Short mmCIF file of C-alpha atoms in Angstrom, two decimals:
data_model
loop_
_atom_site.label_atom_id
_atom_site.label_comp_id
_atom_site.label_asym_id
_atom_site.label_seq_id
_atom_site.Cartn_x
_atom_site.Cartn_y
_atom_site.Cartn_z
CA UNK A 832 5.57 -9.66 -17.93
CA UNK A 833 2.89 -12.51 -17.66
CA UNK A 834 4.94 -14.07 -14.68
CA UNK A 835 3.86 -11.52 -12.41
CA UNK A 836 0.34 -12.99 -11.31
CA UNK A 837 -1.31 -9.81 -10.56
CA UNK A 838 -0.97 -8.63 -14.13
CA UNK A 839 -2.69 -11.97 -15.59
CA UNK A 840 -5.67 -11.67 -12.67
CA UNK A 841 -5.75 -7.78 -14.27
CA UNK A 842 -5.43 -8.92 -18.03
CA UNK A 843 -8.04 -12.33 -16.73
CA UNK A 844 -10.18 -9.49 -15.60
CA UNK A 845 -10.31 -7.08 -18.39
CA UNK A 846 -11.21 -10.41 -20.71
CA UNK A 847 -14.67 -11.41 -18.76
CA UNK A 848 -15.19 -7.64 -18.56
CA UNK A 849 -15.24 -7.63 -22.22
CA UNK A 850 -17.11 -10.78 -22.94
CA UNK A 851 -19.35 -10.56 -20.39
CA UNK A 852 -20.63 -6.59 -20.66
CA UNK A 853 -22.13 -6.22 -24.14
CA UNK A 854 -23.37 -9.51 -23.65
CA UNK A 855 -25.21 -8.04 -20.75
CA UNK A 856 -27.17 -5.16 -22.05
CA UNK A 857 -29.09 -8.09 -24.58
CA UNK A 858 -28.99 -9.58 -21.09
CA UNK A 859 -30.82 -6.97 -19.23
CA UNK A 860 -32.89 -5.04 -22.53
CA UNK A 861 -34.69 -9.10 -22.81
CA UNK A 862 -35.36 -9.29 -18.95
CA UNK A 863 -33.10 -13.02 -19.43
CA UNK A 864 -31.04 -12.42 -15.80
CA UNK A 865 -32.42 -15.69 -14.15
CA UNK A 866 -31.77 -17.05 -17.64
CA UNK A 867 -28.07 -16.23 -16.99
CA UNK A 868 -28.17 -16.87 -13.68
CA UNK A 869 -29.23 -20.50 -14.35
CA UNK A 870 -26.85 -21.13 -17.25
CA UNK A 871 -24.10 -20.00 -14.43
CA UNK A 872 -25.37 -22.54 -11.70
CA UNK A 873 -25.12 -25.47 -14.30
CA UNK A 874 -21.01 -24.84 -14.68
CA UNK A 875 -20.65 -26.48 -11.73
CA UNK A 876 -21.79 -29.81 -13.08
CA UNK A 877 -19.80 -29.10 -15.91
CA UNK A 878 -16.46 -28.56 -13.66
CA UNK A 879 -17.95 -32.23 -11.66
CA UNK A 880 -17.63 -33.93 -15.30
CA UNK A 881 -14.69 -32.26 -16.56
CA UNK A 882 -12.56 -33.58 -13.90
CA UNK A 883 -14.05 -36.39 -13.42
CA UNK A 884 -13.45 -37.46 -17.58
CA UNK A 885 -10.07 -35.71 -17.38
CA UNK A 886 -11.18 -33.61 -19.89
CA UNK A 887 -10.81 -28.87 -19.31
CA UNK A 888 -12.25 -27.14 -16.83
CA UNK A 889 -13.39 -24.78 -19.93
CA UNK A 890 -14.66 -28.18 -21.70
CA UNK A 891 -16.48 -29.24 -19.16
CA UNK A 892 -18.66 -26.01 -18.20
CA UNK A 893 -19.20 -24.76 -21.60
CA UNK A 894 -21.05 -28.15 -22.66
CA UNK A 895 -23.28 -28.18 -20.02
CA UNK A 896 -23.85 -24.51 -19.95
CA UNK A 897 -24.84 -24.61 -23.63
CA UNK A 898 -27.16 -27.84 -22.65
CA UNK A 899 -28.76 -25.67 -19.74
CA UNK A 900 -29.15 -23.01 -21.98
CA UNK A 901 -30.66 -24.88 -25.04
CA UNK A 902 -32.94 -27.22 -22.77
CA UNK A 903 -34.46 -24.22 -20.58
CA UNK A 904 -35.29 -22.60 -24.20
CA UNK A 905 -36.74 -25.73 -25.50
CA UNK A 906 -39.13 -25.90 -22.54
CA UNK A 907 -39.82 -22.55 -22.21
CA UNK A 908 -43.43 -21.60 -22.78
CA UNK A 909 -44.75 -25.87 -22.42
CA UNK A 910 -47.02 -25.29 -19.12
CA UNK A 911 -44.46 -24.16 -16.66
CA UNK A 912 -43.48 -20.77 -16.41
CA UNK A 913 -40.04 -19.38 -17.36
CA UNK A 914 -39.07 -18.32 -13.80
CA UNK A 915 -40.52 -21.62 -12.12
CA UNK A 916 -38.67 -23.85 -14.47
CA UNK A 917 -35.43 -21.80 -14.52
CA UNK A 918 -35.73 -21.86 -10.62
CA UNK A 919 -35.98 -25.76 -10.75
CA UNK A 920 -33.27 -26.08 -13.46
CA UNK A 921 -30.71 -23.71 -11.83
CA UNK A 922 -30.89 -25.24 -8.31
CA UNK A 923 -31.18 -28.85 -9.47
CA UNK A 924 -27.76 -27.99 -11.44
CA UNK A 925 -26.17 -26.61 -8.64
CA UNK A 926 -27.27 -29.65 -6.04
CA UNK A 927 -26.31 -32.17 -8.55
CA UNK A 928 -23.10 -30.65 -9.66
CA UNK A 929 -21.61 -30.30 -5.87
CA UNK A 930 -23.24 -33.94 -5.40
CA UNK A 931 -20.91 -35.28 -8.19
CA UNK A 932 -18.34 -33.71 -6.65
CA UNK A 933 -18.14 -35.13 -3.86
CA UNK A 934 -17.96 -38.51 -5.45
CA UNK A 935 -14.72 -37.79 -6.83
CA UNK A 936 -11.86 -39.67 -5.62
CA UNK A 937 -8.16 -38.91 -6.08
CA UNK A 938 -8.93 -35.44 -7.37
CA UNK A 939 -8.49 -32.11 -5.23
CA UNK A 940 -10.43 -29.71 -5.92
CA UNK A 941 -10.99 -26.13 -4.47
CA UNK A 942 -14.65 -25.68 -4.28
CA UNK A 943 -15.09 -21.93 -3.19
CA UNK A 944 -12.40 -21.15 -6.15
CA UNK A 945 -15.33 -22.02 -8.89
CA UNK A 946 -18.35 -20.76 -6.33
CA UNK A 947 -16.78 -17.55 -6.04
CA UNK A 948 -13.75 -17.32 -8.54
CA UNK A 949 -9.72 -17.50 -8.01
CA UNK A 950 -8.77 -14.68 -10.06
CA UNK A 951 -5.40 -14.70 -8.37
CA UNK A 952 -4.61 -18.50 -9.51
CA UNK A 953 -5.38 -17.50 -13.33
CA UNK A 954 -2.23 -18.90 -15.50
CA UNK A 955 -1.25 -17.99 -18.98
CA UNK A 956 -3.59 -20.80 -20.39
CA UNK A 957 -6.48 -19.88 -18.45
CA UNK A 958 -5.51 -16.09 -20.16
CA UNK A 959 -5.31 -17.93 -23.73
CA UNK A 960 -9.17 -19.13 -23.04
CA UNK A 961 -10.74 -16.04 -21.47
CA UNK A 962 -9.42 -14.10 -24.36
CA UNK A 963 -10.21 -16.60 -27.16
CA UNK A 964 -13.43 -16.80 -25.27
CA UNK A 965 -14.07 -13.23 -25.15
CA UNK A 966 -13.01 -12.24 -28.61
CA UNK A 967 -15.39 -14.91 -29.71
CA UNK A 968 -18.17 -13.52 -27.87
CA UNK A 969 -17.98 -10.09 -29.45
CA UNK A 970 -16.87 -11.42 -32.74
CA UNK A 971 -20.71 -13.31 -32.46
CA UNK A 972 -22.04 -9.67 -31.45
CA UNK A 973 -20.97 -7.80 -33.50
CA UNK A 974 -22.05 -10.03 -36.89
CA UNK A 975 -25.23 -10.42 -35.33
CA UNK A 976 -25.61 -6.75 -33.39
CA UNK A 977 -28.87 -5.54 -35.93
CA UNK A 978 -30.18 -8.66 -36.21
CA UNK A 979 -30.38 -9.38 -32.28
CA UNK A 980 -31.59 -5.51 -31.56
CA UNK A 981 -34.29 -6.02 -34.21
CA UNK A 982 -35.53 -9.64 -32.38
CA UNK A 983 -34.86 -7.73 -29.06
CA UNK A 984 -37.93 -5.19 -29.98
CA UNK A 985 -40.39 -7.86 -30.76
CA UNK A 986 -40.70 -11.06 -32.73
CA UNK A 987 -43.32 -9.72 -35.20
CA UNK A 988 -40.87 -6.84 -35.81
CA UNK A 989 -37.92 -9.49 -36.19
CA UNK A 990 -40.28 -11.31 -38.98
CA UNK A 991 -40.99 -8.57 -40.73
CA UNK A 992 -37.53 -7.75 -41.25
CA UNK A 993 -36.62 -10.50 -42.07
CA UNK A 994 -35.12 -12.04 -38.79
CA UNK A 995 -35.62 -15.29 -37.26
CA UNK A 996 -35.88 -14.32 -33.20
CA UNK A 997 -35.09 -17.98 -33.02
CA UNK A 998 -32.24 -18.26 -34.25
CA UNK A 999 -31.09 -15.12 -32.59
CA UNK A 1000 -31.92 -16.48 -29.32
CA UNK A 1001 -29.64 -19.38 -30.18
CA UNK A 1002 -26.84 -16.79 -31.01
CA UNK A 1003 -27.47 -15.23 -27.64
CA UNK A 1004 -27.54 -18.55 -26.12
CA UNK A 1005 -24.41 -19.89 -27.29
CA UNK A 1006 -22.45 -16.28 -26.47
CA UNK A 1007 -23.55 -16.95 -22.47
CA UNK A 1008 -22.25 -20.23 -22.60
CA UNK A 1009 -19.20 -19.49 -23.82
CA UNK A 1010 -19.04 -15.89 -21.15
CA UNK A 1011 -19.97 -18.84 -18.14
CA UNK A 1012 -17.18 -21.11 -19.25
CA UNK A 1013 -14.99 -18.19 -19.76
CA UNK A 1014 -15.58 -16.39 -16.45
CA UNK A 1015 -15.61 -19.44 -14.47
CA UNK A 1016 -12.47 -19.33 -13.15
CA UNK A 1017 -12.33 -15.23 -12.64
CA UNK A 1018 -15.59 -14.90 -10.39
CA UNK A 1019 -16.86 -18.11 -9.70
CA UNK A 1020 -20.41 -19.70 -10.86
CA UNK A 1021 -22.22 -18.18 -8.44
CA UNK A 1022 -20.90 -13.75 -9.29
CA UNK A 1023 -21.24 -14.73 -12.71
CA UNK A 1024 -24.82 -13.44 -13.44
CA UNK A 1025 -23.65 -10.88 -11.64
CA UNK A 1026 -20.83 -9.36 -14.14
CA UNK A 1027 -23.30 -9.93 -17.03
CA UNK A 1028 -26.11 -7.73 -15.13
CA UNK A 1029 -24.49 -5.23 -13.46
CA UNK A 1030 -22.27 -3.08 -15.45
CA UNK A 1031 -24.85 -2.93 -18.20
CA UNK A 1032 -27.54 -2.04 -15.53
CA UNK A 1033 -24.93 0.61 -14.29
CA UNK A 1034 -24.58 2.00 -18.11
CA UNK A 1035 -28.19 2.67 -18.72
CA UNK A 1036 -28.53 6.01 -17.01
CA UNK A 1037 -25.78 7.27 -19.00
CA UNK A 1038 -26.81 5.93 -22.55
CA UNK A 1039 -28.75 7.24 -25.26
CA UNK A 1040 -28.18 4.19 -27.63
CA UNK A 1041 -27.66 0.81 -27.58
CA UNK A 1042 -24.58 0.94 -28.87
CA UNK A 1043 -23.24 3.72 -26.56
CA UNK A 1044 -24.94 1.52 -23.62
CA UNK A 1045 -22.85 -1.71 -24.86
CA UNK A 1046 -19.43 0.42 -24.75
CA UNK A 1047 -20.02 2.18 -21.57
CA UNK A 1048 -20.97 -1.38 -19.90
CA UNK A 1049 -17.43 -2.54 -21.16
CA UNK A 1050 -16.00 0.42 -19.66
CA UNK A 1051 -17.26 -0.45 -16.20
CA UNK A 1052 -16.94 -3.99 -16.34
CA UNK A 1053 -13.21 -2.93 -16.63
CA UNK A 1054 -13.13 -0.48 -13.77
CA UNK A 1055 -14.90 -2.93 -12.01
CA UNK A 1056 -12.29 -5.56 -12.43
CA UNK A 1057 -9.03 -3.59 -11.96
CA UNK A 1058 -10.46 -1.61 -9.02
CA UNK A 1059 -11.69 -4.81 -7.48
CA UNK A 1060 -8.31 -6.72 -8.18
CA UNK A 1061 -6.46 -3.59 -6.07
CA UNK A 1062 -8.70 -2.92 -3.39
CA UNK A 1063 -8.75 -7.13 -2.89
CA UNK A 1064 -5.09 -6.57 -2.67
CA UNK A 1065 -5.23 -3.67 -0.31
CA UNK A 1066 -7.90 -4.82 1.98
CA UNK A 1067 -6.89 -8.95 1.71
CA UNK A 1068 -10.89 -9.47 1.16
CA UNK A 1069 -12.14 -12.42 -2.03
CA UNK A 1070 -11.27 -10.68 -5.28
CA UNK A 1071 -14.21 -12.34 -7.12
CA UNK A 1072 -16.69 -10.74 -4.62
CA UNK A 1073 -14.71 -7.24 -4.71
CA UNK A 1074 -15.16 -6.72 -8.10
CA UNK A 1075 -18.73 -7.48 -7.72
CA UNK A 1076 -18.84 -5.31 -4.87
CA UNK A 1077 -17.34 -2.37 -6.92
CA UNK A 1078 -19.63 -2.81 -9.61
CA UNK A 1079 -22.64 -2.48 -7.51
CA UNK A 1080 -20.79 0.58 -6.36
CA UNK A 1081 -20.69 1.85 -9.43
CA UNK A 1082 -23.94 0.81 -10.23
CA UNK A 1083 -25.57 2.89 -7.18
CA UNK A 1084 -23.59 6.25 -8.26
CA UNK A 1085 -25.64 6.20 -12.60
CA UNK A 1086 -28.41 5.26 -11.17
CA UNK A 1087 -28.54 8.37 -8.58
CA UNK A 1088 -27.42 10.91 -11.41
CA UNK A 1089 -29.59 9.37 -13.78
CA UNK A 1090 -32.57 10.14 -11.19
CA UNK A 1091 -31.22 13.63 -10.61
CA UNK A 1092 -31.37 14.05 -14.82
CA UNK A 1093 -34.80 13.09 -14.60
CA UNK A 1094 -36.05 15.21 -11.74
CA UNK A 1095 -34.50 17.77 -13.66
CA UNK A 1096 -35.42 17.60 -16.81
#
């Protein structure tokens, strides 16, 4: 069964669908998408190191990812503001990653497959990690769902329940590095931020809890993913960019009925 490649790129798809779409709602309810966006652009460093210490791909970008992630929280809020310094950080990671890169000698490496994602080139390893990956994600969510609604609403509300927002911002931060390092290889570093944003944008109209919003976003993260995968196939266009491309589909369709629900109601 797995030796047919286009059911691992569907099975490689459905995985970051999973990971990456309840992730997303916290994503898009905390207004973090440049947050994710920057975590994403630092993989690529991550991938420079990896094969340059023979060490995984997976390795590699999840390390760094988690050090973007930690260090832009550190900083956060210390004169610069949080989109100026994620702009800086993102960018600087991205230069700096294709920069090391290029230093590399004796190893080949297919830059647009991590920019953009080689979906079709997923083996039954890669599978191993994006599911591992993904069912530690929402193993992370789920212990942590109440607790990372309640910081979600405010911090003084988190406090006064009990709740450290700090530490939940942690849990959230170590759940995108592990969906970057995960996805890599599916969409690329650069349609990451993407899968985490758009799917659980696309589920809002159509949710009347947070809960219902998280399962719906799953749901279209995976008809993003297979419809992608087979219209790549029919069309011969990037299958990373497809399934992005169907998402924002998708995306455009709830958010015109949810305007037509509120005109009407």
């Amino acid at each position: 069964m797995l030796d047919d490649f286009l059911i691992r790129a569907a099975l490689a798809g459905l995985g970051v669908a999973v990971a990456a779409a309840p992730l997303g709602c916290f994503v898009v309810w905390r207004r973090m998408a440049y947050f994710g966006d920057a975590t994403a652009h630092a993989a690529i460093l991550g991938v420079a190191l990896a094969l340059g210490f023979s060490m995984s791909v997976f390795t590699g970008a999840l390390v760094v990812a988690l050090a973007m992630a930690l260090t832009v929280s550190a900083l956060s809020g210390r004169g610069y503001a949080m989109d100026t310094l994620l702009g800086v950080m993102a960018h600087s990671a991205l230069a700096f990653g294709l920069v090391a890169v290029s230093f590399l000698q004796g190893v080949r490496i297919d830059l647009m497959a991590y920019l953009f994602g080689d979906i079709l080139a997923v083996d039954k390893t890669d599978l191993m990690v994006i599911w591992g990956g993904a069912m530690l994600v929402l193993a992370l969510l789920v212990w942590r769902w109440q607790a990372l609604l309640t910081a979600t609403l405010g911090s003084d509300l988190a406090y006064a329940s009990g709740v450290d927002p700090k530490r939940e911002q942690l849990v959230l931060t170590l759940a995108l590095a592990l969906v970057v390092a995960v996805a890599i290889k599916v969409v690329g570093v650069l349609l990451i931020a993407a899968m985490l944003i758009i799917p659980a944008a696309a589920a809002r109209p159509l949710s009347s809890t947070p809960e219902r919003m998280a399962a719906i976003a799953v749901l279209i993260g995976m008809v993003s993913a297979l419809g992608g995968l087979k219209l790549s196939f029919m069309l011969d266009t990037p299958t990373g960019p497809t399934i992005v491309c169907v998402a924002a589909i998708i995306f455009s369709a709830t958010s015109t009925i949810g305007l037509i629900n509120r005109n009407a109601a």
